[in-house]
Amino acid sequence: MQVSMTVNGQQRTDEVEPRTLLAHHLRDNLGLTATNIGCDSTSCGACTVIVDGLTVKSCTVLALQAEGSEVTTLEGLSTDGEMHPVQAAFRSEHGLQCGFCTSGMVMAAVGVLADNPNPTDREVREGLEGNLCRCTGYHNIVRAVLKAAESGPAAGQVPAAKQEVTA
Amino acid sequence: MSILGTRVVRTEDPLFLTRGAVYTDDLTDERLAGALHATFVRSNVAHGTVTSVDASAAREAPGVVAVYTAEDLGDLKPVPPPLPFLDAGFSRPWLVPVGGRVHFVGDLVAVVLTEERYQGEDAAEQVVVDIDPLPAVVTTRAAATDETVLFPEVGTNKVAAFGEPAPEDFFADCEVVVSRAITNQRVAAAPLETRAASAAWGEDGRVTIWCTNQGAQQAKGQIAGWLDLDPALVHLITPDVGGGFGAKIGADQEYAFVAWLAQQAGRPVRWSESRSENMTGMLQGRAQDQVVTIGGSRDGKVTAYSLEVTQDCGAYPRIGTVLPTLTMLMAAAVYDIPKVHAQATCYATNGTSIGAYRGAGRPEATAAVERAMDLFAAEIGMDPAEVRRINFIPAFTEPVQTSSGATYDSGDYEAALDRVLEAAGYAELRAEQARRRERGDVRQLGIGVSAYVEITGADSGHGTSENAELEVHPDGTATVLTGTSPHGQGHATTWAMLASEQLGIPVEKITVLHGDTDKVPDGGGTMGSRSLQQGGAAVHQAAVELVEVARKRAAELLEANPDDLEVDLANAGLSVKGTPGTGVTWAQLAADEQLIVQTTFTANAPTFPFGAHVAVVETDVESGKAVVTRLVTVDDAGTIINPLLAEGQRHGGIAQGVGQALLEEILYDEDGNPQTSTFADYPFVSATELPSFELVEMATPTPMNPLGAKGIGEAGTIGSTPAVQSAVVDSVAHLGVRHVDMPATSMRVWRAIREAQNSGAQKGSTN
């Protein structure tokens, strides 16, 4: 079947099997491999992307369900070579090690900050409960999200779609 | 100013954060164009005899190029166990044949090659496998009876035994003796990236294998051996690796299989597993039952300690078989105990094979002795911190040999404890605990104290050596080749810092390459917290040697005495001392003649980082739920090169320890069916179950390498696991509980409270 969606600001139309998961569509058909698949059971959040302003685990969404949607992946977060505030904070606070959870964690963090621009340590933890990381113990991820919050509303927005985001 | 010891952010991160790292399943290498997808058909029975395998329907399924069963394997020989002393009867077939036995849920029975990824799962479901079940051996206790023997040609489930029983009078002169059976449960390493491999054969007859692994060189050697290939024909690449934690040490049979399939099919082949496949197929960790016995005097001096280990090796014994020897080596831990006894017996069971997991043998030693110390302290009514203080090995700067046979390099265990107790506000915590107990609060406070020492940089198959190559290029950039294999540790940054420190070339201009056996034929990989103290030391040594080469060349160019030249950091070159900017740049020197150094650093011996942790928990005594509210840690790993990254290693280690202490456990039912084979079932520790950590600094350099660095990768886990377990026990100790096994779940804690109350005795226990 044909599926059309706007991915990172670009209109894309492709042939997919009806059962194709959005995560596989992004990775295998569109070559956007920053989105990782870590569990297949909607538990780990490595595949988190933003669809029409909502953070979504793309391993549990069919590509067809994103028909006509605006999809943002990690690759679409920076603008003109400048990192998004959440990306920049993950770097400065050492919020990533092996990097496998990072794409989903960054996208989820954007959603957390969209909902709550000034979260506490506990609120960040609760907001990221659905995103697992084995390397960092979450300590520096939480610090990174709190740091990103200092940059104001931009930390909770995605640039390409120019949308408000909610978790 | 030296760059060493500063918080340099990672050079890896801009790509990781904007484009994503490139893991094995992300590869778009042109050699993999048109690759087939491999899908394995696995046993869903833990123990049984295969009576038939019918692949006829699968062969007709859409997109299927080939289906292989045991009949189609040609002259592939079963893979022998990886340790030479193990009985060859423990060999693992590539695919279990009709008439052969499956030994765990996940054992390989067939493999399907398809054009597309999804077609593989469809076709694999159509391979019909009949298995006559045999009784499953799920526990080491059952294995030890040999009522059901897993490998009839071996004749027993006993895989190995180390050490002798303790003499009968071992504790005869002790005033107080406490003994307890405790469990160090089976857990999943659970790196976020599951296993994956790809392979492509070139027209030159060589195969390129990409796989996610902690040591390309070791994996290459194994795969070549299993497939009976000339190692020169194997090119193995580890792209970005999404976590390992020990479970990606050594090649897995599936990786070699992918290479063999690509050869058979005449096309490249890719494989990446699902999480449920990973949770049964990937090496798991710990899995020790222990009996600790501790004896001493009522004034707190411990004089004898015994540790008996029963190791579950899983179905096909692998490296987990020898991890108890590390447990035995480290049995005495930080304590000066006159008599220490340790022994281990290892059994095969119908579970997933056991391998290394963060700490690999040493956390089990620390967990055991720290539990023993707490039990001893409770028995004599002394504060657990005080009991530890009385028994510590005194501070030392010259090597010290322990009663269990290890030789420690440097340490000050009491200072580590003092620092952590002060930072935690130990006295006030005890006062708060007393107030809550007095009031009979529902939420009681528990304070757990642990002290640890561990061995890092031990010989894990590559001696205590690592190599490095450093080249400066005519454009003024430099390249480092290393035999270590980072998968999150940040070697690209830290190794560049070490080279930059000597050369003055900025970190951003230094590229670090690893994990490609054509570029780096020799290397020990990243495991056992060895990388900085051996691989980093090799980079440091290479940089020092390269400066010497350059100094001689520059002296000729400048017609100066080599001794008068020094590295001119500001101008990235060499100049006459005191006259910066007058000399020759690295770029000029490299343009004249290739400027390259290859070197090997060999450490005299392993190093022994140490520390002390305080965990604070709040336990709801009505529900049994314990919540960690604070974790305060001293983790002394000698000299720190990049505090930002060293802290990251500590954080991750601490969290994994909490996961094991409170939540995580691989479970099987009585038939050997996995009960925790997805992340929906396996309680992987999440952000909400952890506090932010309070790290306390302490750095006691080691004399074993010029950097003064010890390993930091595993230390956090070794310290936090017993601290958290101890805190949970402590939170309900006033109710009569002396022990709660890990994971200290609500159910276990609740039961322990009930049992203690029902028995009315001083001692509580759990199932």
Coordinates of N, CA and C in Angstrom, one line a residue, chain B residues 599-742:
Chain B
T599 N 53.3 0.7 19.4 CA 53.9 0.3 20.7 C 52.9 -0.6 21.5
T600 N 53.5 -1.3 22.4 CA 52.7 -2.2 23.3 C 53.1 -1.8 24.7
F601 N 52.0 -1.6 25.5 CA 52.2 -1.4 26.9 C 51.8 -2.7 27.7
T602 N 52.7 -3.1 28.6 CA 52.4 -4.3 29.4 C 52.4 -3.9 30.9
A603 N 51.3 -4.1 31.5 CA 51.2 -3.8 33.0 C 51.9 -4.9 33.7
N604 N 52.5 -4.6 34.8 CA 53.2 -5.6 35.7 C 52.1 -6.5 36.3
A605 N 51.0 -6.0 36.6 CA 50.0 -6.7 37.3 C 48.7 -6.0 37.2
P606 N 47.6 -6.7 37.6 CA 46.3 -6.0 37.6 C 46.2 -5.0 38.7
T607 N 45.2 -4.2 38.7 CA 45.0 -3.2 39.8 C 43.7 -3.4 40.6
F608 N 43.6 -2.8 41.7 CA 42.6 -3.1 42.6 C 41.8 -1.9 43.1
P609 N 40.9 -1.3 42.3 CA 40.1 -0.2 42.8 C 39.3 -0.6 44.0
F610 N 38.9 0.4 44.7 CA 38.1 0.1 45.9 C 37.2 1.3 46.3
G611 N 36.4 1.0 47.3 CA 35.5 2.1 47.6 C 34.5 1.7 48.7
A612 N 33.6 2.6 49.0 CA 32.6 2.3 50.0 C 31.3 3.0 49.6
H613 N 30.2 2.4 49.8 CA 28.9 2.9 49.5 C 28.0 3.0 50.7
V614 N 27.2 4.0 50.7 CA 26.0 4.0 51.7 C 24.8 4.1 50.9
A615 N 23.9 3.2 51.1 CA 22.5 3.3 50.5 C 21.5 3.5 51.6
V616 N 20.5 4.4 51.2 CA 19.5 4.7 52.1 C 18.2 4.3 51.5
V617 N 17.4 3.4 52.1 CA 16.1 3.1 51.6 C 15.0 3.4 52.6
E618 N 13.8 3.6 52.0 CA 12.6 3.8 52.8 C 11.7 2.6 52.5
T619 N 11.4 1.8 53.5 CA 10.6 0.6 53.3 C 9.2 0.8 54.0
D620 N 8.2 0.5 53.2 CA 6.8 0.5 53.7 C 6.6 -0.9 54.4
V621 N 6.6 -0.9 55.7 CA 6.6 -2.2 56.3 C 5.3 -2.9 56.2
E622 N 4.2 -2.2 55.7 CA 3.0 -2.9 55.5 C 2.9 -3.6 54.1
S623 N 3.6 -3.0 53.1 CA 3.6 -3.6 51.8 C 4.9 -4.3 51.5
G624 N 5.9 -4.0 52.2 CA 7.2 -4.5 51.9 C 8.0 -3.8 50.8
K625 N 7.4 -2.8 50.3 CA 8.1 -2.1 49.2 C 9.2 -1.2 49.7
A626 N 10.4 -1.4 49.1 CA 11.6 -0.6 49.5 C 11.9 0.4 48.4
V627 N 12.1 1.6 48.7 CA 12.5 2.6 47.7 C 13.9 3.2 48.1
V628 N 14.8 3.2 47.1 CA 16.1 3.8 47.4 C 16.0 5.3 47.3
T629 N 16.4 6.0 48.4 CA 16.3 7.4 48.4 C 17.6 8.1 48.3
R630 N 18.7 7.4 48.7 CA 20.0 8.0 48.5 C 21.0 6.9 48.2
L631 N 22.0 7.3 47.4 CA 23.2 6.5 47.2 C 24.4 7.4 47.2
V632 N 25.2 7.2 48.2 CA 26.4 8.0 48.4 C 27.6 7.0 48.2
T633 N 28.5 7.4 47.3 CA 29.6 6.4 47.0 C 31.0 7.1 46.9
V634 N 31.9 6.3 47.4 CA 33.3 6.6 47.1 C 33.8 5.5 46.2
D635 N 34.3 5.8 45.0 CA 34.8 4.8 44.1 C 36.2 5.2 43.7
D636 N 37.2 4.7 44.3 CA 38.6 5.1 44.1 C 39.2 4.3 43.0
A637 N 39.4 4.9 41.8 CA 40.0 4.2 40.7 C 41.3 4.8 40.3
G638 N 42.0 5.3 41.3 CA 43.3 5.9 41.0 C 43.1 7.2 40.3
T639 N 44.1 7.6 39.5 CA 44.1 8.9 38.8 C 43.0 8.9 37.8
I640 N 42.2 10.0 37.7 CA 41.1 10.1 36.8 C 41.5 11.0 35.6
I641 N 41.4 10.5 34.4 CA 41.8 11.3 33.2 C 40.7 12.2 32.8
N642 N 39.4 11.7 32.8 CA 38.3 12.6 32.4 C 37.2 12.3 33.4
P643 N 37.1 13.2 34.4 CA 36.1 13.0 35.5 C 34.7 12.9 34.9
L644 N 34.3 13.6 33.9 CA 33.0 13.5 33.3 C 32.6 12.1 32.9
L645 N 33.6 11.4 32.3 CA 33.3 10.1 31.8 C 33.5 9.1 32.9
A646 N 34.4 9.3 33.8 CA 34.5 8.4 35.0 C 33.3 8.4 35.8
E647 N 32.7 9.6 36.0 CA 31.5 9.7 36.8 C 30.4 8.9 36.1
G648 N 30.3 9.0 34.8 CA 29.3 8.3 34.0 C 29.4 6.8 34.2
Q649 N 30.7 6.3 34.2 CA 30.9 4.9 34.5 C 30.3 4.5 35.9
R650 N 30.6 5.4 36.8 CA 30.1 5.1 38.2 C 28.6 5.0 38.2
H651 N 28.0 6.1 37.6 CA 26.5 6.1 37.6 C 25.9 4.9 37.1
G652 N 26.4 4.5 35.9 CA 25.8 3.3 35.3 C 26.0 2.0 36.1
G653 N 27.2 1.9 36.7 CA 27.5 0.8 37.5 C 26.6 0.7 38.7
I654 N 26.4 1.9 39.4 CA 25.6 1.9 40.6 C 24.2 1.5 40.3
A655 N 23.6 2.0 39.1 CA 22.3 1.7 38.8 C 22.1 0.2 38.5
Q656 N 23.0 -0.4 37.9 CA 22.9 -1.8 37.6 C 22.9 -2.6 38.9
G657 N 23.7 -2.1 39.9 CA 23.7 -2.8 41.2 C 22.3 -2.7 41.9
V658 N 21.7 -1.5 41.8 CA 20.4 -1.3 42.4 C 19.4 -2.2 41.7
G659 N 19.5 -2.3 40.3 CA 18.6 -3.2 39.6 C 18.7 -4.7 40.1
Q660 N 19.9 -5.1 40.3 CA 20.0 -6.5 40.8 C 19.5 -6.6 42.3
A661 N 19.9 -5.6 43.1 CA 19.5 -5.7 44.5 C 18.0 -5.7 44.7
L662 N 17.3 -4.9 43.9 CA 15.9 -4.7 44.2 C 14.9 -5.4 43.3
L663 N 15.3 -5.5 42.0 CA 14.3 -5.8 41.0 C 14.5 -7.0 40.1
E664 N 15.7 -7.1 39.5 CA 15.9 -7.9 38.4 C 16.2 -9.4 38.7
E665 N 15.6 -10.2 38.0 CA 15.9 -11.7 38.1 C 15.4 -12.4 36.9
I666 N 16.2 -13.3 36.3 CA 15.7 -14.2 35.3 C 15.1 -15.4 35.9
L667 N 13.8 -15.7 35.5 CA 13.1 -16.7 36.2 C 12.7 -17.8 35.1
Y668 N 12.7 -19.0 35.6 CA 12.1 -20.1 34.8 C 11.0 -20.8 35.6
D669 N 10.1 -21.4 34.9 CA 9.2 -22.3 35.6 C 9.8 -23.7 35.8
E670 N 9.1 -24.6 36.4 CA 9.7 -25.9 36.7 C 10.0 -26.7 35.4
D671 N 9.5 -26.3 34.3 CA 9.8 -27.0 33.1 C 10.9 -26.3 32.3
G672 N 11.4 -25.3 32.9 CA 12.5 -24.5 32.2 C 12.1 -23.5 31.2
N673 N 10.8 -23.1 31.3 CA 10.3 -22.1 30.4 C 10.6 -20.7 31.0
P674 N 11.3 -19.9 30.2 CA 11.6 -18.5 30.7 C 10.3 -17.8 31.0
Q675 N 10.3 -17.1 32.2 CA 9.2 -16.3 32.6 C 9.5 -14.8 32.4
T676 N 10.7 -14.5 32.0 CA 11.1 -13.1 31.9 C 11.8 -12.8 30.6
S677 N 11.1 -13.1 29.5 CA 11.9 -13.1 28.3 C 11.5 -11.8 27.4
T678 N 10.8 -10.9 28.0 CA 10.7 -9.6 27.3 C 10.9 -8.5 28.4
F679 N 11.0 -7.2 27.9 CA 11.2 -6.1 28.8 C 9.8 -5.8 29.5
A680 N 8.8 -6.4 29.1 CA 7.5 -6.3 29.8 C 7.5 -7.2 31.0
D681 N 8.3 -8.2 31.0 CA 8.3 -9.2 32.1 C 9.6 -8.9 33.0
Y682 N 10.7 -8.6 32.4 CA 11.9 -8.4 33.1 C 12.0 -7.0 33.7
P683 N 12.1 -6.9 35.0 CA 12.0 -5.5 35.6 C 13.3 -4.7 35.5
F684 N 13.7 -4.4 34.3 CA 14.9 -3.6 34.0 C 14.7 -2.3 34.8
V685 N 15.7 -1.9 35.5 CA 15.6 -0.7 36.4 C 15.4 0.6 35.5
S686 N 14.4 1.4 36.0 CA 14.1 2.6 35.2 C 14.4 3.8 36.0
A687 N 14.2 5.0 35.4 CA 14.6 6.2 36.0 C 13.8 6.5 37.3
T688 N 12.6 6.0 37.4 CA 11.8 6.3 38.6 C 12.2 5.5 39.8
E689 N 13.0 4.5 39.6 CA 13.4 3.6 40.7 C 14.7 4.0 41.3
L690 N 15.3 5.1 40.8 CA 16.6 5.5 41.2 C 16.6 7.0 41.7
P691 N 17.4 7.3 42.6 CA 17.6 8.7 43.0 C 18.8 9.2 42.1
S692 N 19.0 10.5 42.1 CA 20.3 11.0 41.6 C 21.4 10.6 42.7
F693 N 22.6 10.3 42.2 CA 23.6 9.7 43.0 C 24.5 10.8 43.6
E694 N 25.0 10.5 44.8 CA 25.9 11.5 45.5 C 27.4 10.9 45.4
L695 N 28.2 11.4 44.5 CA 29.5 10.8 44.4 C 30.5 11.6 45.2
V696 N 31.4 10.9 45.9 CA 32.4 11.5 46.7 C 33.8 11.1 46.1
E697 N 34.6 12.1 46.0 CA 35.9 11.9 45.3 C 37.0 11.3 46.2
M698 N 37.8 10.4 45.6 CA 38.9 9.8 46.3 C 39.8 9.2 45.2
A699 N 41.1 9.5 45.2 CA 41.9 9.0 44.1 C 43.3 8.5 44.7
T700 N 43.5 7.2 44.7 CA 44.8 6.7 45.2 C 45.4 6.1 44.0
P701 N 46.5 6.7 43.4 CA 47.1 6.2 42.2 C 47.7 4.8 42.4
T702 N 47.7 4.1 41.3 CA 48.4 2.8 41.3 C 49.8 2.9 40.7
P703 N 50.7 2.2 41.2 CA 52.1 2.2 40.5 C 52.1 1.3 39.3
M704 N 51.1 0.6 38.9 CA 51.1 -0.4 37.8 C 51.1 0.2 36.4
N705 N 50.8 1.5 36.3 CA 50.9 2.1 34.9 C 51.3 3.6 35.1
P706 N 51.8 4.1 34.1 CA 52.3 5.5 34.2 C 51.2 6.5 34.4
L707 N 49.9 6.1 34.1 CA 48.8 7.1 34.3 C 48.3 7.1 35.7
G708 N 48.7 6.0 36.5 CA 48.2 5.9 37.9 C 46.7 5.4 37.9
A709 N 46.2 5.0 36.8 CA 44.8 4.7 36.7 C 44.4 3.2 37.0
K710 N 43.3 3.0 37.7 CA 42.7 1.7 37.8 C 41.4 1.7 37.1
G711 N 40.8 0.5 37.0 CA 39.5 0.4 36.3 C 38.4 0.9 37.0
I712 N 37.4 1.5 36.3 CA 36.2 2.1 36.9 C 34.9 1.5 36.3
G713 N 35.0 0.7 35.3 CA 33.7 0.3 34.7 C 32.8 -0.6 35.5
E714 N 33.3 -1.3 36.4 CA 32.5 -2.3 37.2 C 32.3 -2.0 38.6
A715 N 33.2 -1.0 39.1 CA 33.2 -0.8 40.6 C 31.9 -0.4 41.2
G716 N 31.2 0.5 40.5 CA 29.9 1.0 41.0 C 29.0 -0.1 41.3
T717 N 28.9 -1.1 40.4 CA 28.0 -2.2 40.6 C 28.4 -3.1 41.8
I718 N 29.7 -3.2 41.9 CA 30.2 -4.1 43.0 C 29.9 -3.5 44.4
G719 N 30.0 -2.2 44.5 CA 29.7 -1.5 45.7 C 28.2 -1.4 46.0
S720 N 27.4 -1.0 45.0 CA 26.0 -0.7 45.3 C 25.1 -1.9 45.5
T721 N 25.4 -3.0 44.9 CA 24.5 -4.2 45.1 C 24.4 -4.5 46.6
P722 N 25.5 -4.8 47.2 CA 25.4 -5.2 48.7 C 24.9 -4.0 49.5
A723 N 25.2 -2.8 49.2 CA 24.8 -1.7 50.0 C 23.3 -1.6 50.0
V724 N 22.7 -1.7 48.8 CA 21.2 -1.6 48.7 C 20.5 -2.8 49.4
Q725 N 21.1 -4.0 49.2 CA 20.5 -5.2 49.8 C 20.6 -5.0 51.3
S726 N 21.7 -4.6 51.8 CA 21.9 -4.4 53.2 C 20.9 -3.3 53.8
A727 N 20.7 -2.3 53.0 CA 19.8 -1.2 53.5 C 18.4 -1.7 53.6
V728 N 18.0 -2.6 52.7 CA 16.6 -3.2 52.8 C 16.5 -4.0 54.0
V729 N 17.5 -4.9 54.3 CA 17.5 -5.7 55.5 C 17.4 -4.8 56.7
D730 N 18.3 -3.8 56.7 CA 18.4 -2.9 57.8 C 17.1 -2.2 58.1
S731 N 16.3 -1.9 57.1 CA 15.1 -1.2 57.3 C 14.0 -2.0 58.1
V732 N 14.2 -3.3 58.1 CA 13.2 -4.1 58.8 C 13.9 -5.0 59.9
A733 N 15.2 -4.6 60.2 CA 15.9 -5.4 61.1 C 15.3 -5.4 62.5
H734 N 14.7 -4.2 62.8 CA 14.1 -4.1 64.2 C 12.9 -5.0 64.3
L735 N 12.4 -5.5 63.2 CA 11.2 -6.4 63.2 C 11.7 -7.9 63.3
G736 N 13.0 -8.1 63.4 CA 13.6 -9.4 63.5 C 14.1 -10.0 62.3
V737 N 14.2 -9.3 61.2 CA 14.7 -9.8 59.9 C 16.2 -9.7 59.9
R738 N 16.8 -10.7 59.5 CA 18.3 -10.7 59.4 C 18.8 -10.8 57.9
H739 N 17.9 -11.3 57.0 CA 18.3 -11.5 55.6 C 17.1 -11.5 54.7
V740 N 17.3 -10.8 53.5 CA 16.4 -10.9 52.5 C 17.2 -11.2 51.2
D741 N 16.8 -12.2 50.5 CA 17.6 -12.5 49.3 C 17.3 -11.5 48.2
M742 N 18.2 -11.4 47.2 CA 18.0 -10.5 46.1 C 17.2 -11.2 45.0

